[in-house]
């Protein structure tokens, strides 16, 4: 199992034991889309496409875990980057290929940050 996968498993196990799920959303300030409130073309496309919905859930989980593990200053950088990414994602409108690419790029970026954290940490 890769270091990244081991770290995710460890975080999920520890998180479920000591941190209520609602804390992740509060810490990270980003949650999966509420499809009943989807109002712009990008949100509607994500909610209407299974694969994009899975990408959204994966990204929100990775983002929440990462922001809960890093120091306050780094967390702010990740949050700022996420807000900029949302603008890019929304600019895709309903273009599924564009949205898919946006999710792949952001997930890859967050995964690299996770890997860097795993290499530094005392796990």
GROMACS .gro file of C-alpha atoms in nm:
model
  123
    1UNK     CA    1   0.000   0.000   0.000
    2UNK     CA    2   0.138   0.342  -0.097
    3UNK     CA    3   0.229   0.596   0.170
    4UNK     CA    4  -0.059   0.819   0.057
    5UNK     CA    5  -0.310   0.535   0.092
    6UNK     CA    6  -0.178   0.439   0.436
    7UNK     CA    7  -0.203   0.798   0.550
    8UNK     CA    8  -0.560   0.827   0.425
    9UNK     CA    9  -0.657   0.504   0.603
   10UNK     CA   10  -0.491   0.621   0.923
   11UNK     CA   11  -0.659   0.961   0.909
   12UNK     CA   12  -1.000   0.813   0.837
   13UNK     CA   13  -0.970   0.568   1.124
   14UNK     CA   14  -0.847   0.830   1.367
   15UNK     CA   15  -1.093   1.087   1.244
   16UNK     CA   16  -1.389   0.859   1.284
   17UNK     CA   17  -1.277   0.774   1.635
   18UNK     CA   18  -1.210   1.123   1.768
   19UNK     CA   19  -1.369   1.384   1.539
   20UNK     CA   20  -1.735   1.414   1.447
   21UNK     CA   21  -1.797   1.444   1.074
   22UNK     CA   22  -1.934   1.795   1.114
   23UNK     CA   23  -1.593   1.918   1.228
   24UNK     CA   24  -1.435   1.842   0.893
   25UNK     CA   25  -1.680   2.067   0.714
   26UNK     CA   26  -1.624   2.349   0.962
   27UNK     CA   27  -1.247   2.320   0.949
   28UNK     CA   28  -1.224   2.297   0.574
   29UNK     CA   29  -1.499   2.540   0.470
   30UNK     CA   30  -1.571   2.330   0.163
   31UNK     CA   31  -1.827   2.054   0.135
   32UNK     CA   32  -1.968   1.851  -0.150
   33UNK     CA   33  -2.235   2.025  -0.352
   34UNK     CA   34  -2.589   2.024  -0.223
   35UNK     CA   35  -2.759   1.919  -0.545
   36UNK     CA   36  -3.100   2.038  -0.427
   37UNK     CA   37  -2.952   2.390  -0.432
   38UNK     CA   38  -2.749   2.362  -0.754
   39UNK     CA   39  -2.808   2.687  -0.940
   40UNK     CA   40  -2.526   2.746  -1.187
   41UNK     CA   41  -2.446   2.535  -1.495
   42UNK     CA   42  -2.133   2.377  -1.346
   43UNK     CA   43  -2.316   2.267  -1.031
   44UNK     CA   44  -2.608   2.128  -1.233
   45UNK     CA   45  -2.368   1.936  -1.458
   46UNK     CA   46  -2.184   1.790  -1.158
   47UNK     CA   47  -2.509   1.687  -0.993
   48UNK     CA   48  -2.639   1.535  -1.315
   49UNK     CA   49  -2.330   1.328  -1.394
   50UNK     CA   50  -2.240   1.030  -1.175
   51UNK     CA   51  -1.866   1.044  -1.246
   52UNK     CA   52  -1.847   1.416  -1.174
   53UNK     CA   53  -2.044   1.361  -0.854
   54UNK     CA   54  -1.788   1.102  -0.750
   55UNK     CA   55  -1.508   1.344  -0.836
   56UNK     CA   56  -1.677   1.609  -0.620
   57UNK     CA   57  -1.711   1.372  -0.324
   58UNK     CA   58  -1.350   1.252  -0.359
   59UNK     CA   59  -1.219   1.607  -0.378
   60UNK     CA   60  -1.423   1.728  -0.080
   61UNK     CA   61  -1.301   1.434   0.130
   62UNK     CA   62  -0.936   1.483   0.036
   63UNK     CA   63  -0.962   1.857   0.093
   64UNK     CA   64  -1.127   1.812   0.432
   65UNK     CA   65  -0.869   1.562   0.550
   66UNK     CA   66  -0.575   1.766   0.427
   67UNK     CA   67  -0.693   2.093   0.579
   68UNK     CA   68  -0.754   1.922   0.910
   69UNK     CA   69  -0.395   1.793   0.922
   70UNK     CA   70  -0.189   2.098   0.831
   71UNK     CA   71  -0.085   2.402   1.033
   72UNK     CA   72  -0.302   2.713   1.030
   73UNK     CA   73  -0.086   2.908   0.780
   74UNK     CA   74  -0.073   2.624   0.532
   75UNK     CA   75  -0.445   2.564   0.580
   76UNK     CA   76  -0.512   2.923   0.473
   77UNK     CA   77  -0.309   2.870   0.156
   78UNK     CA   78  -0.506   2.556   0.073
   79UNK     CA   79  -0.838   2.731   0.139
   80UNK     CA   80  -0.736   3.026  -0.083
   81UNK     CA   81  -0.632   2.789  -0.361
   82UNK     CA   82  -0.963   2.603  -0.329
   83UNK     CA   83  -1.159   2.926  -0.369
   84UNK     CA   84  -0.960   3.009  -0.684
   85UNK     CA   85  -1.017   2.655  -0.812
   86UNK     CA   86  -1.394   2.691  -0.763
   87UNK     CA   87  -1.388   2.994  -0.993
   88UNK     CA   88  -1.202   2.787  -1.256
   89UNK     CA   89  -1.444   2.495  -1.210
   90UNK     CA   90  -1.747   2.720  -1.244
   91UNK     CA   91  -1.603   2.879  -1.559
   92UNK     CA   92  -1.638   2.536  -1.724
   93UNK     CA   93  -2.014   2.579  -1.720
   94UNK     CA   94  -2.179   2.254  -1.819
   95UNK     CA   95  -1.879   2.127  -2.019
   96UNK     CA   96  -1.822   1.779  -1.872
   97UNK     CA   97  -1.476   1.741  -2.026
   98UNK     CA   98  -1.365   2.074  -1.879
   99UNK     CA   99  -1.511   1.987  -1.539
  100UNK     CA  100  -1.344   1.646  -1.542
  101UNK     CA  101  -1.010   1.808  -1.620
  102UNK     CA  102  -1.056   2.064  -1.344
  103UNK     CA  103  -1.131   1.792  -1.088
  104UNK     CA  104  -0.837   1.580  -1.203
  105UNK     CA  105  -0.597   1.871  -1.174
  106UNK     CA  106  -0.719   1.979  -0.829
  107UNK     CA  107  -0.727   1.624  -0.693
  108UNK     CA  108  -0.373   1.565  -0.822
  109UNK     CA  109  -0.257   1.887  -0.655
  110UNK     CA  110  -0.413   1.794  -0.321
  111UNK     CA  111  -0.274   1.440  -0.348
  112UNK     CA  112   0.078   1.578  -0.397
  113UNK     CA  113   0.033   1.790  -0.085
  114UNK     CA  114  -0.085   1.482   0.103
  115UNK     CA  115   0.219   1.287  -0.014
  116UNK     CA  116   0.451   1.569   0.097
  117UNK     CA  117   0.281   1.572   0.438
  118UNK     CA  118   0.318   1.197   0.469
  119UNK     CA  119   0.691   1.217   0.397
  120UNK     CA  120   0.742   1.478   0.671
  121UNK     CA  121   0.515   1.346   0.943
  122UNK     CA  122   0.587   1.105   1.227
  123UNK     CA  123   0.344   0.836   1.110
   0.00000   0.00000   0.00000
